[in-house]
Coordinates of C-alpha atoms and ligand atoms in Angstrom, one line a residue:
M20 CA 71.0 108.5 135.2
A21 CA 68.0 110.7 134.6
S22 CA 68.8 112.8 137.7
H23 CA 72.4 113.3 136.4
I24 CA 71.1 114.7 133.1
Q25 CA 68.7 117.0 135.1
E26 CA 71.5 118.2 137.4
D27 CA 73.8 118.9 134.4
E28 CA 71.1 120.9 132.8
L29 CA 70.3 122.8 136.0
T30 CA 74.0 123.7 136.5
M31 CA 74.5 124.7 132.9
S32 CA 74.6 128.5 132.2
S33 CA 72.3 129.9 129.6
E34 CA 75.3 130.2 127.3
E35 CA 76.2 126.5 127.7
L36 CA 72.6 125.4 127.1
L37 CA 72.4 127.5 123.9
Q38 CA 75.8 126.1 122.8
A39 CA 74.5 122.5 123.4
Q40 CA 71.4 123.3 121.4
L41 CA 73.5 124.8 118.6
D42 CA 75.7 121.7 118.5
L43 CA 72.6 119.4 118.4
Y44 CA 71.1 121.3 115.5
H45 CA 74.4 121.3 113.7
H46 CA 74.5 117.5 114.0
C47 CA 71.0 117.3 112.7
F48 CA 71.8 119.4 109.6
V49 CA 75.2 117.9 108.7
Y50 CA 73.6 115.8 106.0
V51 CA 72.6 119.0 104.2
K52 CA 76.3 119.4 103.4
S53 CA 76.2 116.1 101.6
M54 CA 73.1 116.9 99.7
A55 CA 74.5 120.3 98.6
L56 CA 77.7 118.6 97.5
G57 CA 75.6 116.0 95.6
A58 CA 73.6 118.7 93.9
A59 CA 76.6 120.7 92.9
T60 CA 78.4 117.6 91.5
D61 CA 75.3 116.6 89.6
L62 CA 75.0 120.1 88.1
R63 CA 78.7 119.9 87.2
I64 CA 79.4 123.2 88.9
P65 CA 83.1 122.3 89.3
D66 CA 83.4 121.9 85.5
A67 CA 81.6 125.2 85.0
I68 CA 84.1 127.0 87.2
H69 CA 87.1 125.2 85.6
L70 CA 85.9 126.0 82.0
R71 CA 85.5 129.7 83.0
G72 CA 89.2 129.7 83.7
G73 CA 88.9 129.0 87.4
A74 CA 86.4 131.7 88.6
A75 CA 82.7 132.1 87.9
T76 CA 80.0 134.4 89.1
L77 CA 76.5 133.1 90.1
S78 CA 75.1 134.1 86.7
D79 CA 77.9 132.3 84.9
L80 CA 77.2 129.2 86.9
A81 CA 73.4 129.5 86.2
A82 CA 74.0 130.0 82.5
D83 CA 76.5 127.1 82.2
T84 CA 74.5 124.5 84.2
G85 CA 71.0 125.3 83.0
I86 CA 69.7 126.7 86.3
Y87 CA 66.6 128.8 85.9
P88 CA 67.2 132.6 86.6
T89 CA 64.4 132.4 89.1
K90 CA 66.6 130.0 91.1
L91 CA 69.6 132.3 91.3
S92 CA 69.1 133.2 95.0
H93 CA 68.7 129.5 95.9
L94 CA 71.9 128.7 94.0
R95 CA 73.6 131.5 96.1
R96 CA 72.5 129.8 99.3
L97 CA 73.7 126.4 98.1
M98 CA 77.1 127.8 97.2
R99 CA 77.2 129.5 100.6
V100 CA 77.0 126.1 102.3
L101 CA 79.7 124.8 100.0
T102 CA 82.0 127.7 100.5
T103 CA 81.5 127.6 104.3
S104 CA 82.5 123.9 104.2
G105 CA 85.6 124.5 102.0
V106 CA 84.3 122.7 98.9
F107 CA 84.6 126.0 96.9
S108 CA 86.0 129.4 97.8
A109 CA 84.4 132.8 97.2
D110 CA 85.9 136.2 96.4
V111 CA 84.3 139.5 95.6
N112 CA 85.6 140.8 92.2
A113 CA 86.2 144.5 91.1
S114 CA 82.6 144.9 90.0
G115 CA 81.3 143.8 93.4
D116 CA 80.2 140.3 92.2
T117 CA 81.0 137.2 94.1
T118 CA 83.2 134.8 92.1
Y119 CA 83.4 131.2 93.0
K120 CA 86.7 129.3 92.7
L121 CA 87.7 125.7 93.0
T122 CA 89.5 124.4 96.2
R123 CA 91.6 121.3 96.5
V124 CA 88.4 119.4 97.2
S125 CA 86.4 120.5 94.2
R126 CA 89.4 120.2 91.9
L127 CA 88.8 116.4 92.4
L128 CA 85.3 116.9 90.8
V129 CA 86.4 118.4 87.5
G130 CA 85.7 116.1 84.6
A131 CA 85.8 118.5 81.7
G132 CA 88.8 119.9 79.9
G133 CA 90.8 117.0 78.6
E134 CA 92.5 113.8 79.7
S135 CA 94.9 115.5 82.2
S136 CA 92.1 117.2 84.3
R137 CA 89.9 114.1 84.1
R138 CA 92.6 112.0 85.8
H139 CA 91.3 112.7 89.2
D140 CA 87.6 113.1 88.5
L141 CA 85.9 111.6 91.7
S142 CA 82.4 112.9 90.8
P143 CA 81.1 109.4 90.1
M144 CA 82.1 108.6 93.7
V145 CA 80.0 111.5 95.1
G146 CA 77.1 110.1 93.0
L147 CA 77.6 106.7 94.5
F148 CA 77.9 107.9 98.2
V149 CA 75.3 110.7 98.1
N150 CA 72.7 108.5 96.6
P151 CA 69.1 107.6 97.7
V152 CA 69.9 103.8 97.4
P153 CA 72.4 103.6 100.4
I154 CA 70.7 106.6 102.2
T155 CA 67.3 104.9 102.1
A156 CA 68.9 101.7 103.6
L157 CA 70.4 103.8 106.5
F158 CA 67.0 105.0 107.4
S159 CA 66.2 101.4 108.5
I160 CA 68.9 101.2 111.2
R161 CA 66.4 101.3 114.2
E162 CA 64.2 98.7 112.6
W163 CA 67.2 96.5 111.7
F164 CA 68.6 96.7 115.3
T165 CA 65.3 95.9 117.0
D166 CA 62.8 94.2 114.7
E167 CA 63.1 90.4 114.7
K168 CA 62.2 89.9 111.1
S169 CA 64.5 92.7 109.9
T170 CA 67.4 91.7 112.0
A171 CA 67.2 88.1 110.6
S172 CA 67.8 89.7 107.1
S173 CA 71.5 89.9 106.5
S174 CA 71.8 93.6 105.7
L175 CA 70.1 96.9 106.0
F176 CA 70.1 97.0 102.2
E177 CA 67.9 93.9 102.1
V178 CA 65.5 95.4 104.6
A179 CA 65.1 98.5 102.5
H180 CA 65.4 97.1 99.0
G181 CA 64.5 93.4 99.2
C182 CA 67.7 92.4 97.4
T183 CA 71.4 92.5 98.0
R184 CA 73.6 95.4 96.7
W185 CA 75.1 93.2 94.1
E186 CA 71.7 92.0 92.9
M187 CA 70.6 95.6 92.5
I188 CA 73.7 96.5 90.5
A189 CA 73.1 93.5 88.3
K190 CA 69.5 94.5 87.4
D191 CA 70.0 98.3 87.1
A192 CA 72.2 99.3 84.2
G193 CA 72.6 103.0 85.5
D194 CA 73.6 101.8 88.9
D195 CA 76.1 99.4 87.4
R196 CA 77.6 102.1 85.2
L197 CA 77.9 104.5 88.2
F198 CA 79.4 101.8 90.4
N199 CA 82.1 100.8 87.9
A200 CA 82.9 104.5 87.0
S201 CA 83.3 105.2 90.8
M202 CA 85.6 102.3 91.3
A203 CA 87.7 103.3 88.3
A204 CA 87.9 106.9 89.4
D205 CA 89.0 105.9 92.9
S206 CA 91.6 103.5 91.4
C207 CA 93.1 106.2 89.2
L208 CA 93.8 108.5 92.1
T209 CA 94.7 105.9 94.7
M210 CA 96.9 103.6 92.7
G211 CA 99.0 106.4 91.2
I212 CA 99.8 107.6 94.7
L213 CA 100.3 104.1 96.3
L214 CA 102.7 103.0 93.5
K215 CA 104.7 106.2 94.0
E216 CA 104.7 106.1 97.8
C217 CA 104.8 102.4 98.7
N218 CA 107.6 101.0 96.5
N219 CA 108.5 98.4 99.1
V220 CA 105.0 96.9 98.9
F221 CA 104.7 96.7 95.1
G222 CA 108.4 96.1 94.4
S223 CA 107.9 92.6 95.8
I224 CA 104.7 91.3 94.1
G225 CA 106.6 88.5 92.4
S226 CA 105.8 87.5 88.8
S227 CA 102.0 87.2 89.0
L228 CA 99.2 89.1 90.6
V229 CA 95.4 88.5 90.8
D230 CA 93.2 91.4 91.6
V231 CA 90.2 89.8 93.3
G232 CA 87.0 91.8 92.8
G233 CA 89.0 93.9 90.5
A234 CA 85.9 95.3 88.7
H235 CA 86.8 96.7 85.3
G236 CA 90.5 96.4 85.9
T237 CA 91.6 100.0 86.3
A238 CA 93.8 99.3 89.3
T239 CA 95.2 96.2 87.7
A240 CA 96.0 98.0 84.4
I241 CA 98.0 100.7 86.4
I242 CA 100.0 97.9 88.1
A243 CA 100.5 96.1 84.7
K244 CA 101.8 99.2 83.2
A245 CA 104.2 99.9 86.1
F246 CA 105.4 96.2 86.3
P247 CA 105.3 94.8 82.7
H248 CA 107.0 91.6 83.8
V249 CA 104.1 90.7 86.1
K250 CA 101.3 88.5 84.8
C251 CA 98.2 90.4 85.9
T252 CA 94.7 88.9 86.2
V253 CA 91.3 90.4 87.3
L254 CA 88.8 88.1 88.9
D255 CA 85.2 89.4 89.2
L256 CA 81.7 88.2 88.8
P257 CA 80.9 87.0 85.2
R258 CA 78.5 89.9 84.6
V259 CA 81.2 92.4 85.6
V260 CA 84.0 90.8 83.6
A261 CA 81.7 90.6 80.5
G262 CA 81.3 94.5 80.6
A263 CA 85.0 95.2 81.2
P264 CA 87.1 97.1 78.6
A265 CA 90.3 95.5 77.3
H266 CA 93.5 96.6 79.0
D267 CA 97.1 95.8 77.8
N268 CA 98.5 92.9 79.7
V269 CA 95.4 92.3 81.9
I270 CA 93.6 88.9 81.7
F271 CA 90.0 88.8 83.0
V272 CA 88.7 85.7 84.7
P273 CA 85.0 85.4 85.5
G274 CA 84.3 83.7 88.8
D275 CA 83.3 83.8 92.5
M276 CA 85.9 84.6 95.0
F277 CA 84.2 82.5 97.6
E278 CA 84.7 79.4 95.5
Y279 CA 88.1 79.8 93.7
I280 CA 90.9 82.3 93.1
P281 CA 93.4 81.7 90.3
P282 CA 96.9 81.0 91.6
A283 CA 99.4 83.9 91.7
D284 CA 102.3 85.2 93.8
T285 CA 100.2 88.1 95.1
V286 CA 96.5 88.4 95.6
L287 CA 95.2 92.0 95.7
L288 CA 92.0 92.8 97.6
K289 CA 91.3 96.5 97.0
W290 CA 88.1 97.7 98.8
I291 CA 86.8 94.2 99.0
L292 CA 86.8 93.0 102.6
H293 CA 85.1 96.2 103.9
D294 CA 82.0 95.0 102.0
W295 CA 81.7 91.8 104.0
P296 CA 81.1 90.6 107.5
D297 CA 83.9 88.5 109.2
D298 CA 82.6 85.1 108.3
D299 CA 82.6 86.0 104.6
C300 CA 86.0 87.7 104.8
I301 CA 87.4 84.5 106.3
K302 CA 86.1 82.4 103.4
V303 CA 87.6 84.8 100.9
L304 CA 90.9 84.9 102.8
R305 CA 91.1 81.1 102.9
Q306 CA 90.7 81.0 99.1
C307 CA 93.5 83.7 98.9
K308 CA 95.7 81.4 101.0
K309 CA 95.1 78.5 98.6
A310 CA 96.0 80.7 95.6
I311 CA 99.4 81.9 96.8
P312 CA 102.7 80.1 97.4
A313 CA 104.4 79.9 100.9
R314 CA 105.9 83.1 102.3
D315 CA 109.5 82.1 101.6
A316 CA 108.4 81.5 98.0
G317 CA 107.1 85.1 97.8
G318 CA 103.4 84.6 98.5
K319 CA 101.4 87.4 100.0
V320 CA 98.0 89.1 100.0
I321 CA 97.8 92.9 99.7
I322 CA 94.7 94.5 101.2
M323 CA 93.9 98.1 100.5
D324 CA 91.3 99.1 103.0
M325 CA 90.9 101.2 106.1
V326 CA 92.4 100.4 109.4
V327 CA 90.3 102.5 111.8
G328 CA 92.4 104.4 114.3
S329 CA 95.8 103.6 112.6
A330 CA 96.8 107.2 112.7
G331 CA 97.0 107.0 116.6
P332 CA 95.9 109.5 119.2
Q333 CA 97.1 112.5 117.3
Q334 CA 94.6 111.8 114.5
E335 CA 92.7 114.9 113.4
T336 CA 88.9 115.2 113.9
V337 CA 88.1 115.2 110.2
S338 CA 90.1 112.0 109.5
K339 CA 88.7 110.4 112.7
E340 CA 85.1 111.3 111.7
A341 CA 85.7 110.2 108.1
E342 CA 86.7 106.8 109.3
V343 CA 83.8 106.2 111.7
L344 CA 81.2 107.7 109.3
F345 CA 82.4 105.5 106.5
D346 CA 82.2 102.5 108.9
V347 CA 78.5 103.2 109.7
F348 CA 77.9 103.9 106.0
M349 CA 79.2 100.4 105.2
M350 CA 76.7 99.0 107.6
Y351 CA 74.2 99.4 104.8
I352 CA 75.5 96.2 103.2
D353 CA 76.7 94.7 106.5
G354 CA 80.2 95.7 105.6
I355 CA 82.8 96.9 108.3
Q356 CA 85.7 99.3 108.5
R357 CA 87.9 97.4 110.9
E358 CA 90.3 98.3 113.6
E359 CA 93.7 96.5 113.7
H360 CA 92.5 93.9 116.3
E361 CA 89.5 93.1 114.1
W362 CA 91.8 92.6 111.1
R363 CA 94.2 90.4 113.1
K364 CA 91.3 88.2 114.2
I365 CA 90.1 87.4 110.7
F366 CA 93.7 86.9 109.4
L367 CA 94.5 84.3 112.1
E368 CA 91.1 82.6 111.7
A369 CA 91.8 82.3 107.9
G370 CA 95.1 80.6 108.7
F371 CA 97.6 83.4 108.0
S372 CA 100.6 83.8 110.3
D373 CA 101.7 87.4 110.0
Y374 CA 100.8 90.9 108.6
K375 CA 102.3 94.3 108.2
I376 CA 100.2 97.5 108.1
T377 CA 101.5 100.5 106.1
P378 CA 99.3 103.5 107.0
V379 CA 98.7 105.8 104.0
T380 CA 97.5 109.3 104.5
G381 CA 93.8 109.6 103.8
I382 CA 91.3 106.9 104.6
R383 CA 93.2 103.8 103.5
S384 CA 96.1 101.6 104.6
I385 CA 97.9 98.8 102.9
I386 CA 98.0 95.5 104.8
E387 CA 100.4 92.9 103.6
V388 CA 99.3 89.5 104.9
Y389 CA 101.6 86.5 104.9
P390 CA 100.8 82.7 104.9
Ligands
SAM407 C1 83.8 97.8 96.1 S1 84.1 97.0 94.6 C2 85.8 97.1 94.5 C3 86.3 97.1 93.1 C4 87.8 97.3 92.9 N1 88.6 96.3 93.7 C5 88.3 98.7 93.2 O1 88.7 98.9 94.4 O2 88.1 99.6 92.4 C6 83.8 95.3 95.0 C7 83.9 94.4 93.8 O3 83.7 93.0 94.2 C8 83.1 92.3 93.2 N2 82.4 91.1 93.8 C9 81.3 91.0 94.6 N3 81.1 89.8 94.9 C10 82.0 89.0 94.3 C11 82.3 87.6 94.2 N4 81.5 86.8 94.8 N5 83.4 87.2 93.5 C12 84.2 88.1 92.8 N6 84.0 89.4 92.9 C13 82.9 89.9 93.6 C14 82.1 93.4 92.7 O4 81.5 93.0 91.4 C15 82.9 94.6 92.7 O5 83.6 94.8 91.4

């Protein structure tokens, strides 16, 4: 093996060697993109651009976000990373100043300016993903893979933080707020699109639905509004349900999905199973099966999660990378983004007989699972 590597290096031209070195350094620095995105989101730079009518100079941004004038050149460098990666765009105006504008990506981070522009504010999600809590856990991968004591712990998170993700959320009010705001933000964007694009899936949810791990009920409230005849219930941990706001036509039930799921025609699992290893998913799915009627009486489980590789061989690199990066990210709590064969395995083991995958553009599919 070693001689192969040597031979390759020996036969590589200087240009090829330098390209390989460039690629390697690029891989090393990719996380800086995430850090720059996290900082810009924290500083509410997308809001500042939006509130300036869609174009802002560096001095505008500094004035609006409280950045010290001595840091202006540093801000320019941060914005250069983000314009190079397509988060913002940059133009030179008539007076020769660079003006920064929003792109489709940063428009998703605007929270200011009224209800309509807040609809798709995914900035809490950036705060949740680009966050020292998961990132610190990911620094323990080598130890978790090789150290006997660490590997006996169930997740990287426990190695790094000494408690589970859910225990940390329970004891840290700020983390709890961020988590629930992120889930609500994701639900607002995703559910609106899915209800519009996947009529066939939601048109047949029957007369009752229980959203398992439904957090503060944002997704359920959107379904309840679209289908007023459906009795909609959210099941989540007692602490989460206690903090949930009231929504029209949504009932909250405190509980544990591993123990009991209230009966309904449809069980919804949105971003739940990717949090858990196979054994735990099978336990939850068995409870789902107990909660729903037989297939010919309209029973089904709707899973909204990723099916890795569902876009097929033509999948673009960005989408392919987003899937596999998100999968390793989920390792921090011993979660998994599954390929179809991995989904099939847990469905069959939980006693389900059939399933149908509807791929949705982006990083999520809908899987209807039948008893
Ligand atoms: C990733 S969030 C998904 C929230 C929501 N479904 C969404 O997509 O916006 C996972 C949810 O599962 C809930 N959860 C974790 N363990 C649970 C349990 N044992 N029983 C019920 N819910 C649980 C968490 O409180 C959290 O709200």
